[in-house]
GROMACS .gro file of N, CA and C in nm:
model
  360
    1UNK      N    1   0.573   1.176   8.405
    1UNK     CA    2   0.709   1.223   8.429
    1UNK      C    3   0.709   1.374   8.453
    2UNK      N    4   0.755   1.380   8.573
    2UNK     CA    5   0.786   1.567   8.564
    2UNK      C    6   0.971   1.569   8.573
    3UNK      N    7   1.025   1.695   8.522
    3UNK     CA    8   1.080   1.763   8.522
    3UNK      C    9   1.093   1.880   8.587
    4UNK      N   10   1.169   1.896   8.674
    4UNK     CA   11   1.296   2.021   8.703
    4UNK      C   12   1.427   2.074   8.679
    5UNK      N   13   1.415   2.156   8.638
    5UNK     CA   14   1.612   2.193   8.568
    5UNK      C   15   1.578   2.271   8.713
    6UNK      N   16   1.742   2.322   8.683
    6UNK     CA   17   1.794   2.360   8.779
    6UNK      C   18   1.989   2.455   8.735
    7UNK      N   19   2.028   2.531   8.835
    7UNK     CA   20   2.169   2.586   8.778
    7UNK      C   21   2.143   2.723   8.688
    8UNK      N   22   2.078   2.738   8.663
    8UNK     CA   23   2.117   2.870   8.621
    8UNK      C   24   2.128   2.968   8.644
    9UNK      N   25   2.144   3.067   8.643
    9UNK     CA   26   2.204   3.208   8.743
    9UNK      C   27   2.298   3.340   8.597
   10UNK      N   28   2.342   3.441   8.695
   10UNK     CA   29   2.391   3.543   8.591
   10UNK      C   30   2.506   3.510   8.600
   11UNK      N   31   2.596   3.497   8.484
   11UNK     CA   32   2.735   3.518   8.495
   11UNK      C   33   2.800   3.601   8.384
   12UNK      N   34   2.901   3.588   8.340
   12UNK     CA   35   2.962   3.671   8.240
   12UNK      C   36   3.029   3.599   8.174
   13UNK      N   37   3.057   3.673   8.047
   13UNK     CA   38   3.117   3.637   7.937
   13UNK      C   39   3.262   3.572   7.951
   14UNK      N   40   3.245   3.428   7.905
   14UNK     CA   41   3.346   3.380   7.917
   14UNK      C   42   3.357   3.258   8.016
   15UNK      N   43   3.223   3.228   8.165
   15UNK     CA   44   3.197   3.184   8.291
   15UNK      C   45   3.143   3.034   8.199
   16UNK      N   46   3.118   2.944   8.327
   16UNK     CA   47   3.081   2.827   8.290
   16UNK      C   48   2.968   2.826   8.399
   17UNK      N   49   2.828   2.713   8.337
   17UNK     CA   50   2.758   2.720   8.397
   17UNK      C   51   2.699   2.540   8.375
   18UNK      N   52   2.656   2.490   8.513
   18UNK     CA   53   2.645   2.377   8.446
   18UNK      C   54   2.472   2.337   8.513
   19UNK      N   55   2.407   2.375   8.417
   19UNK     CA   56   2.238   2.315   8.419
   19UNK      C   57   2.208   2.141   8.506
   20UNK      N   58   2.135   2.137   8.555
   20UNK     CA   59   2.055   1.976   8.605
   20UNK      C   60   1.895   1.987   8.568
   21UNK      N   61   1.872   1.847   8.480
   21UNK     CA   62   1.735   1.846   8.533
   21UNK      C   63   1.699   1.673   8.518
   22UNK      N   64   1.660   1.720   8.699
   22UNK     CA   65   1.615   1.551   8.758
   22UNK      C   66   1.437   1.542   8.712
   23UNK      N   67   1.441   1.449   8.658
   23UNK     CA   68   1.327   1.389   8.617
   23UNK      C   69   1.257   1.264   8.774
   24UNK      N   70   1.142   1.317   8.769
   24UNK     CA   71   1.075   1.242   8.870
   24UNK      C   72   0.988   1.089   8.796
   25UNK      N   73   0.996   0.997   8.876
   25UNK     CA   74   0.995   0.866   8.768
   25UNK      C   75   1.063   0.820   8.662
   26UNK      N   76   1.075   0.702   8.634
   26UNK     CA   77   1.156   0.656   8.544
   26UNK      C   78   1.175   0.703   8.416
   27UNK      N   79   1.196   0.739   8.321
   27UNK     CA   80   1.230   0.777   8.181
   27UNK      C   81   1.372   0.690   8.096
   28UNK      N   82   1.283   0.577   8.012
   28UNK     CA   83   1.389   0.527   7.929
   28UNK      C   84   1.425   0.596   7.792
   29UNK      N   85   1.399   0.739   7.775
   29UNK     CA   86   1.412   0.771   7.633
   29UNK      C   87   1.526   0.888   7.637
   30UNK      N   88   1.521   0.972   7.530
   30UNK     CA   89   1.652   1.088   7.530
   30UNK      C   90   1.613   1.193   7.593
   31UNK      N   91   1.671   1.230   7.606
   31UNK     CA   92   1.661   1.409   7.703
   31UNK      C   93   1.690   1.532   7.616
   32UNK      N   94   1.657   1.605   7.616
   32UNK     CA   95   1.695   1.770   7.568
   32UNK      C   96   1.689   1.905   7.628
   33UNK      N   97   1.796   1.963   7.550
   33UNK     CA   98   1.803   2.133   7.614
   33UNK      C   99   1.748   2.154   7.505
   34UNK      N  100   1.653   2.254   7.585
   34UNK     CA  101   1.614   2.362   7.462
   34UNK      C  102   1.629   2.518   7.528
   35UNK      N  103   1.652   2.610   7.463
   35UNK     CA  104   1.609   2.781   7.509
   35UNK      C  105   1.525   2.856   7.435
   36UNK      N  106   1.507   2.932   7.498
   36UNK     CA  107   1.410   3.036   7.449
   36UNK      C  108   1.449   3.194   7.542
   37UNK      N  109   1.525   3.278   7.405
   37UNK     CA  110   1.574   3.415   7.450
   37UNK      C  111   1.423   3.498   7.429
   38UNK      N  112   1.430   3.633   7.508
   38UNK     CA  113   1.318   3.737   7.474
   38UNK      C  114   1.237   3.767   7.348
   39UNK      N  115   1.202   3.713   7.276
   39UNK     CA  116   1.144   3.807   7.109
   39UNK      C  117   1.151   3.678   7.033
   40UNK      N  118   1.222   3.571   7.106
   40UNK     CA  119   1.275   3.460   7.012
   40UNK      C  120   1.168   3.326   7.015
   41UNK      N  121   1.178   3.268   6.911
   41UNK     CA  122   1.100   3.085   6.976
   41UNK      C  123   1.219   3.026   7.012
   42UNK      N  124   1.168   2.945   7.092
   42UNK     CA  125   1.231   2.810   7.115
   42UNK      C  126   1.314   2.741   7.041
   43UNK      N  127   1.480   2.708   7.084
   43UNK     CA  128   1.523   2.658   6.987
   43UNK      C  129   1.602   2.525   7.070
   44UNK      N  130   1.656   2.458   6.944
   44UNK     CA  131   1.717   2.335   7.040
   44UNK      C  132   1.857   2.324   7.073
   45UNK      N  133   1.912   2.289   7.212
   45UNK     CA  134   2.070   2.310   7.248
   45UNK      C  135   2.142   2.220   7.216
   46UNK      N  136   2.064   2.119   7.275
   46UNK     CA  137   2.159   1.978   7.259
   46UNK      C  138   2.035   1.863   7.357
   47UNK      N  139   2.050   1.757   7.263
   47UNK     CA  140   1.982   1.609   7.321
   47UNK      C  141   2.078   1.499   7.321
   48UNK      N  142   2.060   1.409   7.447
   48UNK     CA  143   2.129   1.295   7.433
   48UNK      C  144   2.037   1.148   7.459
   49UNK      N  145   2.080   1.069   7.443
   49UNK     CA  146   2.000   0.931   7.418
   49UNK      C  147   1.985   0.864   7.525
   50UNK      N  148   1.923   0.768   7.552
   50UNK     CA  149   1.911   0.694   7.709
   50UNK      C  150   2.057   0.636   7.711
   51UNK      N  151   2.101   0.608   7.624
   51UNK     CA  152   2.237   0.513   7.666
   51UNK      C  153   2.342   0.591   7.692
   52UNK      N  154   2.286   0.748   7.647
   52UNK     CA  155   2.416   0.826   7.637
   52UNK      C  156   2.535   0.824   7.598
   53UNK      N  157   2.512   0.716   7.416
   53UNK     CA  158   2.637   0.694   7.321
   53UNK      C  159   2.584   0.844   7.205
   54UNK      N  160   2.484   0.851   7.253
   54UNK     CA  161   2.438   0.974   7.093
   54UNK      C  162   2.425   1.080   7.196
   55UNK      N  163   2.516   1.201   7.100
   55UNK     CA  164   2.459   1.336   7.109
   55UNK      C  165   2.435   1.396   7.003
   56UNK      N  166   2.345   1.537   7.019
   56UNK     CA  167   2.336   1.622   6.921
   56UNK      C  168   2.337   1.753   6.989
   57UNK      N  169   2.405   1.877   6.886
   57UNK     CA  170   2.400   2.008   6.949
   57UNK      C  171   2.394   2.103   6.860
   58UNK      N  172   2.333   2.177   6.868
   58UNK     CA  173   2.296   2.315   6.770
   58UNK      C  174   2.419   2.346   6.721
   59UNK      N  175   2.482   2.413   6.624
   59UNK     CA  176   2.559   2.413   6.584
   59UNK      C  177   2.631   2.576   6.703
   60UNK      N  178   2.567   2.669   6.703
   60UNK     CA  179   2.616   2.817   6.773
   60UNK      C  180   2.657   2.768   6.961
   61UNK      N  181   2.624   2.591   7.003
   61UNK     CA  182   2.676   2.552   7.105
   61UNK      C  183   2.801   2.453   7.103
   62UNK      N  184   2.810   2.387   6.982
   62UNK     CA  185   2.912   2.272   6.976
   62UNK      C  186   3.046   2.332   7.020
   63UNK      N  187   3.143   2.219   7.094
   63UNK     CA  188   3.273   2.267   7.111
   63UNK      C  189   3.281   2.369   7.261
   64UNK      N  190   3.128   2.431   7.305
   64UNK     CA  191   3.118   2.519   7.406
   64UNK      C  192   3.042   2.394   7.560
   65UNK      N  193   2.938   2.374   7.507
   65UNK     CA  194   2.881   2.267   7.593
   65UNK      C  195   2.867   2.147   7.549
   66UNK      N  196   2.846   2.094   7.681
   66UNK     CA  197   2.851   1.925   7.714
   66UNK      C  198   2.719   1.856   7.766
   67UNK      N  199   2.648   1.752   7.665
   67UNK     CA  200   2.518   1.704   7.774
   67UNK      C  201   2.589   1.609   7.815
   68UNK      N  202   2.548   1.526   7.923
   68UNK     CA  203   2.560   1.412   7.994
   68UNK      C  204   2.457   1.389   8.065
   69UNK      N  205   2.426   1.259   8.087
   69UNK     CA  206   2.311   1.186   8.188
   69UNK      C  207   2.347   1.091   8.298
   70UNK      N  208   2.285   1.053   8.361
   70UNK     CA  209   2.324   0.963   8.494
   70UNK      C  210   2.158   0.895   8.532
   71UNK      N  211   2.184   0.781   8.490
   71UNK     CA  212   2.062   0.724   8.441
   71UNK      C  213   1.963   0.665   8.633
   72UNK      N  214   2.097   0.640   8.696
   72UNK     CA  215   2.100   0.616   8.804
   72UNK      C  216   2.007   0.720   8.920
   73UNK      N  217   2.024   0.821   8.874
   73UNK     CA  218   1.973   0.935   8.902
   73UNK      C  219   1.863   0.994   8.828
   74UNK      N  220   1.814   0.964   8.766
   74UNK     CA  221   1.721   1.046   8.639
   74UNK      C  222   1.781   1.136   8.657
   75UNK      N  223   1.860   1.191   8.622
   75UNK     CA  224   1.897   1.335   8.584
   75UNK      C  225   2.008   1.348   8.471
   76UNK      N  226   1.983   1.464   8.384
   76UNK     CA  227   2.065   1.496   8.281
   76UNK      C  228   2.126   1.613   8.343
   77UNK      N  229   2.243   1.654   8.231
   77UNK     CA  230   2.284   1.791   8.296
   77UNK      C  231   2.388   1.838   8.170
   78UNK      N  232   2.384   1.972   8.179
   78UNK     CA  233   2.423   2.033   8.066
   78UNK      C  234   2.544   2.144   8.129
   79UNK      N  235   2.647   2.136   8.088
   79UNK     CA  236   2.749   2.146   8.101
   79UNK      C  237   2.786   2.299   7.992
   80UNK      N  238   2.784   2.392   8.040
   80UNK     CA  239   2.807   2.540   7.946
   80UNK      C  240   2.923   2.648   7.982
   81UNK      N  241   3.048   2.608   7.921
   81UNK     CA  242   3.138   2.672   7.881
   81UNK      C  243   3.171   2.800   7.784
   82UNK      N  244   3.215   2.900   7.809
   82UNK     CA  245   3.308   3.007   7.730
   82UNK      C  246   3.097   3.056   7.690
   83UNK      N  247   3.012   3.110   7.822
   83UNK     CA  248   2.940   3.153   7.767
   83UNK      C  249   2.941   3.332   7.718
   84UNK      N  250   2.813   3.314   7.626
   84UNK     CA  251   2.833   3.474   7.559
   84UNK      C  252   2.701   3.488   7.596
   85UNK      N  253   2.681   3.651   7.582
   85UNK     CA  254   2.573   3.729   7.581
   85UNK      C  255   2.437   3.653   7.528
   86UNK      N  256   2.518   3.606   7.390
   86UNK     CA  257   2.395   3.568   7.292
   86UNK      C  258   2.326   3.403   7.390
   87UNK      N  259   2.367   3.334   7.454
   87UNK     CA  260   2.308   3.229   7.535
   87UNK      C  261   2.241   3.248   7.641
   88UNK      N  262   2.212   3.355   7.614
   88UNK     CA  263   2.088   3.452   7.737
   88UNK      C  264   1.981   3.417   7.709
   89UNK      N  265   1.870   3.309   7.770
   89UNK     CA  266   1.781   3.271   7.757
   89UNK      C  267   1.706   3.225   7.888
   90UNK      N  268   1.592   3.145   7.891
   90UNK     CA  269   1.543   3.040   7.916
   90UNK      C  270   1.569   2.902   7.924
   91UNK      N  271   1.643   2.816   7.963
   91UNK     CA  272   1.661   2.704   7.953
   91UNK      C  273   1.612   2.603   8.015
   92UNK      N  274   1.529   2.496   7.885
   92UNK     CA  275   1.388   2.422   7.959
   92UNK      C  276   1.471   2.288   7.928
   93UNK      N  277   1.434   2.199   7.997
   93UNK     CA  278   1.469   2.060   7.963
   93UNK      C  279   1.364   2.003   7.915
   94UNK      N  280   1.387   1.893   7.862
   94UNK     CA  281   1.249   1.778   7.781
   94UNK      C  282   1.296   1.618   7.813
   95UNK      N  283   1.215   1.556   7.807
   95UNK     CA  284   1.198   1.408   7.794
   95UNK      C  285   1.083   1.335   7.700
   96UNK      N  286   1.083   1.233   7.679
   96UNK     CA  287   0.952   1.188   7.580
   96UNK      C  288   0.955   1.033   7.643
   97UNK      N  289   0.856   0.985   7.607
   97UNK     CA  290   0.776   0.807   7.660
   97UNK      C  291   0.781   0.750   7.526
   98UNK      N  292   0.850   0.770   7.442
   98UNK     CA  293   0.848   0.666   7.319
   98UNK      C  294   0.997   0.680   7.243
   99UNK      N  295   0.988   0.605   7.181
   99UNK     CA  296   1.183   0.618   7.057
   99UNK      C  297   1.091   0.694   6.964
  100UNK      N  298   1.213   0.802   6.969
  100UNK     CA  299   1.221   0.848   6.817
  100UNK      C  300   1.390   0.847   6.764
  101UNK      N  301   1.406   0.817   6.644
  101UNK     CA  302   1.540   0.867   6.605
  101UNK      C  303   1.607   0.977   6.595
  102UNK      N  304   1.484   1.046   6.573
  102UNK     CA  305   1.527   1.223   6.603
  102UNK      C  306   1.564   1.299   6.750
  103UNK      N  307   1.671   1.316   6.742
  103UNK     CA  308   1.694   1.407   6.917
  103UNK      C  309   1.683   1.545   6.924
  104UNK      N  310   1.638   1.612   6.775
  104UNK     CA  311   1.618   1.763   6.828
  104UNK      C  312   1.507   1.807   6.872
  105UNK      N  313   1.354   1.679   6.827
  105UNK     CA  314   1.230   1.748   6.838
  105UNK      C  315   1.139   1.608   6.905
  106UNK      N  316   1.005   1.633   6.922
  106UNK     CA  317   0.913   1.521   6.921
  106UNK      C  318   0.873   1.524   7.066
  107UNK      N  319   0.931   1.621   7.176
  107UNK     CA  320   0.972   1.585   7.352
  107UNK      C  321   0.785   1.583   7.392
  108UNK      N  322   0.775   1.519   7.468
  108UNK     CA  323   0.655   1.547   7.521
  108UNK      C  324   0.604   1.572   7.646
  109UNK      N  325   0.753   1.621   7.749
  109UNK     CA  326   0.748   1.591   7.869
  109UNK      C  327   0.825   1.742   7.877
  110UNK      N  328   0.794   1.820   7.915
  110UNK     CA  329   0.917   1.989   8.013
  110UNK      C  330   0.899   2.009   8.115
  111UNK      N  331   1.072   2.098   8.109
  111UNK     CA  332   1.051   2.130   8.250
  111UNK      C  333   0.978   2.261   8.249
  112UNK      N  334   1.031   2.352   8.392
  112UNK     CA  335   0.939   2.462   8.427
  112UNK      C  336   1.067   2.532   8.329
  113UNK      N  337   1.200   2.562   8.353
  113UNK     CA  338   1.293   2.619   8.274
  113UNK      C  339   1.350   2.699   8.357
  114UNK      N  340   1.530   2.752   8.362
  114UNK     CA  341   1.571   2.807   8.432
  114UNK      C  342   1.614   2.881   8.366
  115UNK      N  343   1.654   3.048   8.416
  115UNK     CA  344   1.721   3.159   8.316
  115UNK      C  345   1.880   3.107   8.391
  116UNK      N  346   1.914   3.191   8.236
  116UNK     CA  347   2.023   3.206   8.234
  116UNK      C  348   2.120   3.298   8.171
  117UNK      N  349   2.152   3.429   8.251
  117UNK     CA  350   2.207   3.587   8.169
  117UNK      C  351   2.320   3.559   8.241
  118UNK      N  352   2.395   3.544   8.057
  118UNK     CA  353   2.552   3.634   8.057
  118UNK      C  354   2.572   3.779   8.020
  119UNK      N  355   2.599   3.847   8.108
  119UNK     CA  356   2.632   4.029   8.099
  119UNK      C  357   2.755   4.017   8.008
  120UNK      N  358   2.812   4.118   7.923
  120UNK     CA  359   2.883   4.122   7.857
  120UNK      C  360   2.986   4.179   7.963
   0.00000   0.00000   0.00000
């Protein structure tokens, strides 16, 4: 399975930005955002499930962004509202080839990762 995200770009505080990443070959398992700002590790945004009845989201994104998938498409896509400075990162997508119950960690599949700077 490879991965490409896609969508990200500079905007400003307050802009919406909405991430894609089409997965090449089939993938029946969950998907994830993850970022990674300058100085920082890797942290997790939000994952959703193959059926796309489960989500999960970091708590400093809930209420701001939206995952969704389109299974039809291999592609997920992440949906980022009322962004701030502090969501200035890296943003990589993931996939994995097995169930886990856990959607924040375990991915075994990334993408390359797209930036993404909000200027204040």
């Amino acid at each position: 399975v490879q991965l490409q995200a896609s969508g990200g770009g500079v905007v400003q505080t307050g802009d919406s930005l909405r991430l894609s990443c089409a997965a090449s070959g089939r993938t029946g398992y969950a998907m994830g955002w993850f970022r990674q700002a300058p100085g920082k590790e890797r942290e997790f945004v939000a994952a959703i499930s193959w059926s796309g009845q489960t989500t999960d989201y970091a708590d400093p994104v809930k209420g701001r962004f939206t995952i969704t998938r389109d299974n039809a498409k291999n592609t997920a896509y992440l949906q980022m509202n009322s962004l701030r400075p502090e969501d200035t990162a890296v943003y990589y997508c993931a996939t994995r080839n097995y169930y886990s119950g856990n959607l924040r960690d375990a991915y075994n599949y990334w993408g390359q990762g797209t930036q993404v700077t909000v200027s204040s």
